Coordinates of C-alpha atoms in Angstrom, one line a residue:
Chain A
X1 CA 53.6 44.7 -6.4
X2 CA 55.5 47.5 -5.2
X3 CA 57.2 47.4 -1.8
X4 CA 55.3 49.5 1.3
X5 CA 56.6 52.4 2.4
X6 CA 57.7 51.2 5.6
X7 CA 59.9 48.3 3.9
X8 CA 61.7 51.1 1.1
X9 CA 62.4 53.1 4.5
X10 CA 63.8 50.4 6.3
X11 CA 65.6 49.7 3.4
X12 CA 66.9 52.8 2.7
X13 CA 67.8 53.3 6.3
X14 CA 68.4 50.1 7.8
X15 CA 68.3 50.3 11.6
X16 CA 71.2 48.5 13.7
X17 CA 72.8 47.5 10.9
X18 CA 76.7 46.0 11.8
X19 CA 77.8 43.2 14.1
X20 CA 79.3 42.2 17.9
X21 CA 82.1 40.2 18.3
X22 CA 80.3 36.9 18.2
X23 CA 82.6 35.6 21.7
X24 CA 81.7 38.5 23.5
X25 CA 79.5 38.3 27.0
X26 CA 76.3 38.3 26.7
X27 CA 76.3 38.3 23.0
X28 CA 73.6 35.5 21.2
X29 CA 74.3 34.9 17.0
X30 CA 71.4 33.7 14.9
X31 CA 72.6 32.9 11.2
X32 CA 69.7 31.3 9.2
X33 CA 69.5 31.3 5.5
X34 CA 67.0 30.9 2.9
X35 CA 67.9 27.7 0.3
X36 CA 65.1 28.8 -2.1
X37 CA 66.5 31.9 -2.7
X38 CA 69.5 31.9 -1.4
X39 CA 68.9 34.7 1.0
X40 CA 71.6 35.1 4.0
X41 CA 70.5 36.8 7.4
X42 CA 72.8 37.3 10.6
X43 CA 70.8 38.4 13.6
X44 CA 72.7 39.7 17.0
X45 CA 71.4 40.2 20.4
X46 CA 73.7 41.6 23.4
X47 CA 71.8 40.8 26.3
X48 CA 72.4 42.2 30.3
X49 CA 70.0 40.7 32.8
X50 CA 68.4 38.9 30.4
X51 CA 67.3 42.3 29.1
X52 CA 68.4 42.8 25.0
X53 CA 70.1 46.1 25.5
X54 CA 71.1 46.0 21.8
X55 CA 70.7 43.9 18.3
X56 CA 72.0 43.9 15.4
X57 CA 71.4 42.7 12.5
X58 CA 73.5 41.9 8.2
X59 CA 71.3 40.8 5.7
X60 CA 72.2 39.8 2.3
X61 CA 68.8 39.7 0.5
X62 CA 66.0 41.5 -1.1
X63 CA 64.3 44.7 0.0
X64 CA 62.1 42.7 2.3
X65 CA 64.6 40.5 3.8
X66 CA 66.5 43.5 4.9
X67 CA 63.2 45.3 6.0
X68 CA 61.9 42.8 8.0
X69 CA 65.4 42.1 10.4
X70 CA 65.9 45.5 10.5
X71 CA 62.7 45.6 12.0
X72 CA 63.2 42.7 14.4
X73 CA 66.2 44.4 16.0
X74 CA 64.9 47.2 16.7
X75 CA 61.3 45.4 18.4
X76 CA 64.1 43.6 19.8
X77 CA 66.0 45.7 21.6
X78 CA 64.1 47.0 25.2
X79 CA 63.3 43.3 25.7
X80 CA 63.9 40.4 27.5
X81 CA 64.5 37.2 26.1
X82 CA 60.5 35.5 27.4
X83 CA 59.2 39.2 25.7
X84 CA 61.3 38.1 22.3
X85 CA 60.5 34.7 22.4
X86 CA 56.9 36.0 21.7
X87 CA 57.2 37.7 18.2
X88 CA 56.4 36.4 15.4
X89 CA 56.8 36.6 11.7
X90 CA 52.8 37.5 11.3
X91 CA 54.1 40.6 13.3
X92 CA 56.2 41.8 10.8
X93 CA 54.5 40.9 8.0
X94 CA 51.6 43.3 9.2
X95 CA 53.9 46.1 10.1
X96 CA 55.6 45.7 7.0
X97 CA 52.3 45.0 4.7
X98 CA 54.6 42.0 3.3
X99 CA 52.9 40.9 -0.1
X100 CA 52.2 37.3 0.2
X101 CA 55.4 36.3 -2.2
X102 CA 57.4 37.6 0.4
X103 CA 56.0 36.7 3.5
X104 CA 59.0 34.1 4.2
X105 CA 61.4 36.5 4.4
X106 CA 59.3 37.2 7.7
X107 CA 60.2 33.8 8.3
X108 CA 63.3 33.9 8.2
X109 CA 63.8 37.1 10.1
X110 CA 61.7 35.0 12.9
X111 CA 63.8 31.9 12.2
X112 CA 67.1 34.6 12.9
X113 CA 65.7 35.8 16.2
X114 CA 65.0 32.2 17.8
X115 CA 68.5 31.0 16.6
X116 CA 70.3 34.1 17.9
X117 CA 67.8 34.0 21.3
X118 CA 68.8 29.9 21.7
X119 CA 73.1 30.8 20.9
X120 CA 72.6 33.4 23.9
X121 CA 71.2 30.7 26.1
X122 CA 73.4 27.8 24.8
X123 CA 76.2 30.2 25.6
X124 CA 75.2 31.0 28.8
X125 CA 74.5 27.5 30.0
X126 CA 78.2 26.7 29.1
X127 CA 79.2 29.3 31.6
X128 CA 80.1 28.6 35.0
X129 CA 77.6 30.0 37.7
X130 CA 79.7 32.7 39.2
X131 CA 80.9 34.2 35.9
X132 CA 77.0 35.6 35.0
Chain B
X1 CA 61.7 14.0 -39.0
X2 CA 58.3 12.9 -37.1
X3 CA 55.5 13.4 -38.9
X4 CA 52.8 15.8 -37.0
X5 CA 50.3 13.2 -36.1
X6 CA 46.8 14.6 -35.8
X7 CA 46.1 13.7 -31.9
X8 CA 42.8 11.7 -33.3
X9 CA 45.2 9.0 -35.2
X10 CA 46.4 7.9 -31.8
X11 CA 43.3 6.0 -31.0
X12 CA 44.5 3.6 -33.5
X13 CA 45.4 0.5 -32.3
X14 CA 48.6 0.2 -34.0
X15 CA 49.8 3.5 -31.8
X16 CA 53.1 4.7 -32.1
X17 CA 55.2 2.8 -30.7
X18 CA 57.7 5.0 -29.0
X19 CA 55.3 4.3 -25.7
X20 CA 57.3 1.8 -23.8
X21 CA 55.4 -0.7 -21.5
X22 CA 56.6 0.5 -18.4
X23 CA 55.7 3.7 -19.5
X24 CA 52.0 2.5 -19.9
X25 CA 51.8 1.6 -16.6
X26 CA 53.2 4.7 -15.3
X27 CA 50.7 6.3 -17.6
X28 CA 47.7 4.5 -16.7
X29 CA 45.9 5.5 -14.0
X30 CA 42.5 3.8 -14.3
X31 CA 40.1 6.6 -14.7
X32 CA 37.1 7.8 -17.1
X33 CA 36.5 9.6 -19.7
X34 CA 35.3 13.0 -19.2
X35 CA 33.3 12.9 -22.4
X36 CA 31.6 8.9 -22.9
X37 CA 32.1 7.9 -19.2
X38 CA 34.5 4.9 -20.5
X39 CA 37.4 3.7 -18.9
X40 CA 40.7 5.7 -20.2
X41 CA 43.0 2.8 -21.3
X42 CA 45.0 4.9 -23.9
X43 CA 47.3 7.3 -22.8
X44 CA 46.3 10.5 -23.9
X45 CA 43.1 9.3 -25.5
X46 CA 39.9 7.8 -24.7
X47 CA 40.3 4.9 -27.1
X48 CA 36.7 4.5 -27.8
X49 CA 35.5 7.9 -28.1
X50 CA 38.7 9.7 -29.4
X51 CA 38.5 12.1 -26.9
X52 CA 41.4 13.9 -25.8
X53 CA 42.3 13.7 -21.7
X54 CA 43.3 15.7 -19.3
X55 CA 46.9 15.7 -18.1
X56 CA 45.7 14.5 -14.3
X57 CA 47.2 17.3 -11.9
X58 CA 49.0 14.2 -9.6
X59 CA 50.6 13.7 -12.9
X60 CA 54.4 14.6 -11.8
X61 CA 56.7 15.8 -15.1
X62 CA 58.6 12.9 -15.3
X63 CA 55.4 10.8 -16.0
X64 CA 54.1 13.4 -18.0
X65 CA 56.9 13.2 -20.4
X66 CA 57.5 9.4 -20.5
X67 CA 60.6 9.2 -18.1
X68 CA 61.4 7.4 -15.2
X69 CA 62.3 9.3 -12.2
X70 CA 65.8 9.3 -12.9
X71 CA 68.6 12.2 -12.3
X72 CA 70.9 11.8 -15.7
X73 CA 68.4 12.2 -18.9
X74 CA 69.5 12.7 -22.1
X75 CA 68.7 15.9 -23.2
X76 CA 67.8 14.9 -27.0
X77 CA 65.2 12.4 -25.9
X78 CA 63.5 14.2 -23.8
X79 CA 63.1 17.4 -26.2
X80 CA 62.0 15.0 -29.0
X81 CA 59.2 13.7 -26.5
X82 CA 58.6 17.5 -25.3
X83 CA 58.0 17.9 -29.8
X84 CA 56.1 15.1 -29.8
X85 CA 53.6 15.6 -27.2
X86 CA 53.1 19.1 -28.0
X87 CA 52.4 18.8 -31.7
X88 CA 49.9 16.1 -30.1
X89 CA 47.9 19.3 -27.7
X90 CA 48.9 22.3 -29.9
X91 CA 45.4 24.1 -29.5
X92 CA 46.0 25.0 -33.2
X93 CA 45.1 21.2 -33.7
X94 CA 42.0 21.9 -32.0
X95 CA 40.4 24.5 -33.0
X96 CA 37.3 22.7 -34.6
X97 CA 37.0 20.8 -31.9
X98 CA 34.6 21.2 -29.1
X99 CA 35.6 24.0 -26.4
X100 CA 35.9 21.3 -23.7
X101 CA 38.9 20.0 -26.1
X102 CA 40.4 23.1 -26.9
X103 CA 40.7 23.5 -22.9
X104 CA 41.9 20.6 -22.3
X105 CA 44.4 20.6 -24.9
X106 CA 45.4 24.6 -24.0
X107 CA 46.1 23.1 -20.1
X108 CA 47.8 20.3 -21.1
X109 CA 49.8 22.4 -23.5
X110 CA 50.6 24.2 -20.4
X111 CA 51.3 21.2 -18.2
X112 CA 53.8 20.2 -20.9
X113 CA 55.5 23.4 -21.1
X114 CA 56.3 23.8 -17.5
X115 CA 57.4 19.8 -17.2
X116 CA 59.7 20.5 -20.2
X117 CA 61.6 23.5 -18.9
X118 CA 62.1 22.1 -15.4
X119 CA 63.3 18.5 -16.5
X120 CA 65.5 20.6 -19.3
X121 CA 67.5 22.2 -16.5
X122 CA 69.6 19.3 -14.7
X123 CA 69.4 21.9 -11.4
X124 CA 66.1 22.3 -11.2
X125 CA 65.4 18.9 -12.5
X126 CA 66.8 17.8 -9.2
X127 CA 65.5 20.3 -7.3
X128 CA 61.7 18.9 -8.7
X129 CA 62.9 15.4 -7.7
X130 CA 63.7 16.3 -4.5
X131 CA 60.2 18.2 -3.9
X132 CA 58.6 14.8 -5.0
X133 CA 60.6 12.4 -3.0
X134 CA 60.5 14.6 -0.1
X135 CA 57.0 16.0 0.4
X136 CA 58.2 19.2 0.7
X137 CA 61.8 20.7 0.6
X138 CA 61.7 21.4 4.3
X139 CA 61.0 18.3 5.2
X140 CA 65.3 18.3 5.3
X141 CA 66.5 20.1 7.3
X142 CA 70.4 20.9 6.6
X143 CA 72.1 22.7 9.7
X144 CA 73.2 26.3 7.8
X145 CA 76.2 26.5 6.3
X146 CA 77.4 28.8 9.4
X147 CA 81.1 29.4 7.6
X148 CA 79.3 30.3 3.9
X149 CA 77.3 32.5 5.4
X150 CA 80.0 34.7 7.4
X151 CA 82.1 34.3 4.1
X152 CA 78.8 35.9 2.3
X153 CA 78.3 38.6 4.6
X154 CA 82.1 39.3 4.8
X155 CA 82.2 39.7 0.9
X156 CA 79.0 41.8 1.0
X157 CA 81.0 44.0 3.1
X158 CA 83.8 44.1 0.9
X159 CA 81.4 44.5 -2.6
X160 CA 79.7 48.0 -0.5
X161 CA 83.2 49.2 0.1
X162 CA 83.8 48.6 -3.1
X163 CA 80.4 50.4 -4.3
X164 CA 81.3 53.9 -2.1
X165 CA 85.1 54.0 -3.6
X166 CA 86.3 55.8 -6.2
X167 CA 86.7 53.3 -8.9
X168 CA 89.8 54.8 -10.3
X169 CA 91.7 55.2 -7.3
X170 CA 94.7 53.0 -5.6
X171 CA 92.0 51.4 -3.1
X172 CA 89.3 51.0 -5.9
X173 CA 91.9 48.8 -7.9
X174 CA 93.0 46.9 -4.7
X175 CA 88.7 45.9 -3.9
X176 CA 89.0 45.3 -7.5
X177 CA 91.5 42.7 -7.3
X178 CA 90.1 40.8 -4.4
X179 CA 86.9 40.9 -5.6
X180 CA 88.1 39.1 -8.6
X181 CA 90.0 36.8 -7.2
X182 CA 87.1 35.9 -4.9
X183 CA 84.7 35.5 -7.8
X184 CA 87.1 33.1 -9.6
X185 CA 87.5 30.8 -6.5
X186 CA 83.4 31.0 -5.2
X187 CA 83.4 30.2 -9.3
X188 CA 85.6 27.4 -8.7
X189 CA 83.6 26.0 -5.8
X190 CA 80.2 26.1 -7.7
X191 CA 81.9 23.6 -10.1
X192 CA 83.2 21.7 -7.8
X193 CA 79.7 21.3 -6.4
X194 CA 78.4 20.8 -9.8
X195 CA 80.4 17.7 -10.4
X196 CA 80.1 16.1 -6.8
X197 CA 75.9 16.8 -7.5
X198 CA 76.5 14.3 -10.9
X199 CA 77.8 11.9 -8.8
X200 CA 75.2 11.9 -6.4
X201 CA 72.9 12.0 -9.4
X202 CA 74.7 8.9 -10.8
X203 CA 74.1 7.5 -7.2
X204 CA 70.5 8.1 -7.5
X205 CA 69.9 6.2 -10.9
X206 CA 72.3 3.5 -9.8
X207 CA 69.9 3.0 -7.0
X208 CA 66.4 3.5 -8.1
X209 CA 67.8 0.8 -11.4
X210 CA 68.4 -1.6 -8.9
X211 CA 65.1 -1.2 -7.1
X212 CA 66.1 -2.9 -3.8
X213 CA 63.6 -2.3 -0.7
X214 CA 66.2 -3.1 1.8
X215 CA 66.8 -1.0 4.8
X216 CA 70.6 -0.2 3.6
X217 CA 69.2 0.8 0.0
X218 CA 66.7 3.0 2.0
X219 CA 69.8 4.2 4.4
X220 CA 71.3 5.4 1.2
X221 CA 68.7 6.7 -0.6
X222 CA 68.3 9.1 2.3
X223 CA 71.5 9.6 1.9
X224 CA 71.6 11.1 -1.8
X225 CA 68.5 13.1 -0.8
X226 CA 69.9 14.8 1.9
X227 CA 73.6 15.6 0.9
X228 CA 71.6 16.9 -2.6
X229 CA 69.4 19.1 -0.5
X230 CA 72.5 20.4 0.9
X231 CA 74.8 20.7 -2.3
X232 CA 71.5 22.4 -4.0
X233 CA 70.8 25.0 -1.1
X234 CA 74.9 25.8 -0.6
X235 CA 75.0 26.7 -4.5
X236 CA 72.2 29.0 -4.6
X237 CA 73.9 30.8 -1.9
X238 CA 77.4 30.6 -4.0
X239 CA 75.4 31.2 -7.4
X240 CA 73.6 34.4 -5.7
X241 CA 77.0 36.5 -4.3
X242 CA 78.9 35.0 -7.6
X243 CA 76.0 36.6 -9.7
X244 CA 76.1 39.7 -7.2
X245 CA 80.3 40.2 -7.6
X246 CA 80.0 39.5 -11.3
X247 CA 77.3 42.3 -11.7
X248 CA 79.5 44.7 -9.7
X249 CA 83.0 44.2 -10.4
X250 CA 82.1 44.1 -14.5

């Protein structure tokens, strides 16, 4: 099954692709990984009254893995963090007409966004009150 | 050398003996005979109307091949069984038979063939343990390896620097040279992991031959299972970027 045209353009130019200094404000890591194939995502969100005003995203993967959290970042971005809660992997596996054999890389771009959405509140619990 | 039997011999009552007890039991599931409705007691075989049966699908492969579920097997035994049972449902055996044989013995053929090459490999022989002990591979959950994967992601990095240089130039060599040396010690770690997953296979025979239903044999049998799960899932990452920098760097 050949890859959609929206998952070689994602893959050919990956949006948001890079990092943030993981201790900087405001700044929420998800690293998840895949055991079955060994697939490595790192999702980042820099959030600013609990708005994400930017995500990015390194994958080390196939074509879809990289497709799909290229996509997440940039659904991601614009929201806040209830708004990001809310998508799921179904999401991009219809935007990205995901062939069933791949549909957990969808997953795992999912499983990226919750852990980088729950370091960004973990973090900001730890701070003191008048420092947000 | 074994002599091919023709699978209709094995109804004898003399059968070969190479079917250990224990393996009978494992074997026999009490069930009919798809062809004269009489109990199965033979292993592969309806012993009264020499019929041959279906390889149950809740068969697991280690019951399919006559082993015990058991982490260190010795690789001649278990391809001498493999030769065995498929001379035993070669579909060339079958072909005057009826076509509800020559199915059957074409899917257990199949069956076999699949059982074989995943006990063969001791990785994914574990891996298939692990499934069967566990429900389902998830059913662990490891925390992520949070420093393997920035190492990863870090050597990616390097390996696409590497890609956009000019091979022959100063910096080319330099990328070069890390790159190898970084193979070499990820190549390290992968055996390292290797031998500390014998162990823990060692652990697991060790404890399943002792066959103790106490809570601490249960405490460290979910032990093996888990640090496995983990050891299995942190070399496919390894195995992946090592395959990746050999690919590259060659």
């Amino acid at each position: 099954m050949a890859y959609s045209d929206k998952v070689v353009d994602h893959f050919n130019n990956p949006r948001n692709m890079g990092s943030f200094k993981k201790d900087e404000e405001g700044v929420g890591t998800g690293m998840v990984g895949a055991p079955e194939c060994g697939d490595v995502m790192k999702l980042q969100i820099k959030v600013q009254n609990d708005t994400i005003v930017d995500a990015k995203f390194k994958t080390f993967g196939c074509g879809s893995a990289i497709a799909s959290s290229s996509l997440a970042t940039e659904w991601l971005k614009g929201k806040t963090i209830n708004e990001a809660q809310k998508i799921k992997n179904t999401d991009i596996v219809q935007e990205l007409n995901l062939p069933p054999v791949k549909i957990h890389c969808s997953v795992l771009a999912e499983d990226a966004i919750k852990a980088a959405l729950a370091d960004y509140q973990k973090k900001t619990d730890e701070q003191p009150a008048d420092t947000k | 050398m074994v002599r091919a039997p023709c699978p209709f011999l094995l109804m004898d009552n003399d059968q070969p003996s190479t079917h250990s007890d224990r393996r009978r039991q494992l074997q026999m599931a009490r069930s009919m005979c798809w062809h004269c409705q009489s109990e199965v007691t033979g292993e592969y075989f309806c012993e009264r109307c020499v019929k041959v049966q279906p390889v149950s699908k809740e068969t697991d492969y280690f019951t399919c091949l006559g082993f015990p579920r058991r982490l260190t097997l010795d690789p001649k035994k278990l391809e001498a069984k493999f030769y065995e049972l498929s001379r035993t449902f070669h579909p060339d055996f079958y072909q005057t038979k009826s076509t509800d044989e020559q199915a059957i013995s074409l899917s257990n053929a199949a069956v076999l063939n699949t059982a074989y090459r995943t006990l063969r490999d001791p990785i994914q022989r574990a891996e298939y343990l692990l499934a069967l002990e566990t429900g389902s591979v998830k059913d662990i959950r490891t925390s992520p390896p949070a420093d393997l994967f920035e190492e990863i992601l870090e050597l990616q990095d390097t390996l696409e620097e590497y890609r956009a240089s000019d091979r022959g130039s100063d910096q080319g060599h330099r990328l070069h040279t890390t790159l190898q040396t970084e193979q070499e010690a990820l190549e390290r770690r992968k055996v390292e992991m290797e031998s500390q997953l014998r162990r823990l296979f060692a652990d697991w025979d060790k404890l399943q031959d002792a066959g103790a239903a106490t809570s601490s044999a249960k405490a460290e049998r979910d032990r093996i299972l888990k640090q496995m799960r983990e050891l299995l899932s942190h070399r496919t990452y390894i195995n992946n970027i090592v395959n990746d920098l050999a690919a590259t760097i060659a």
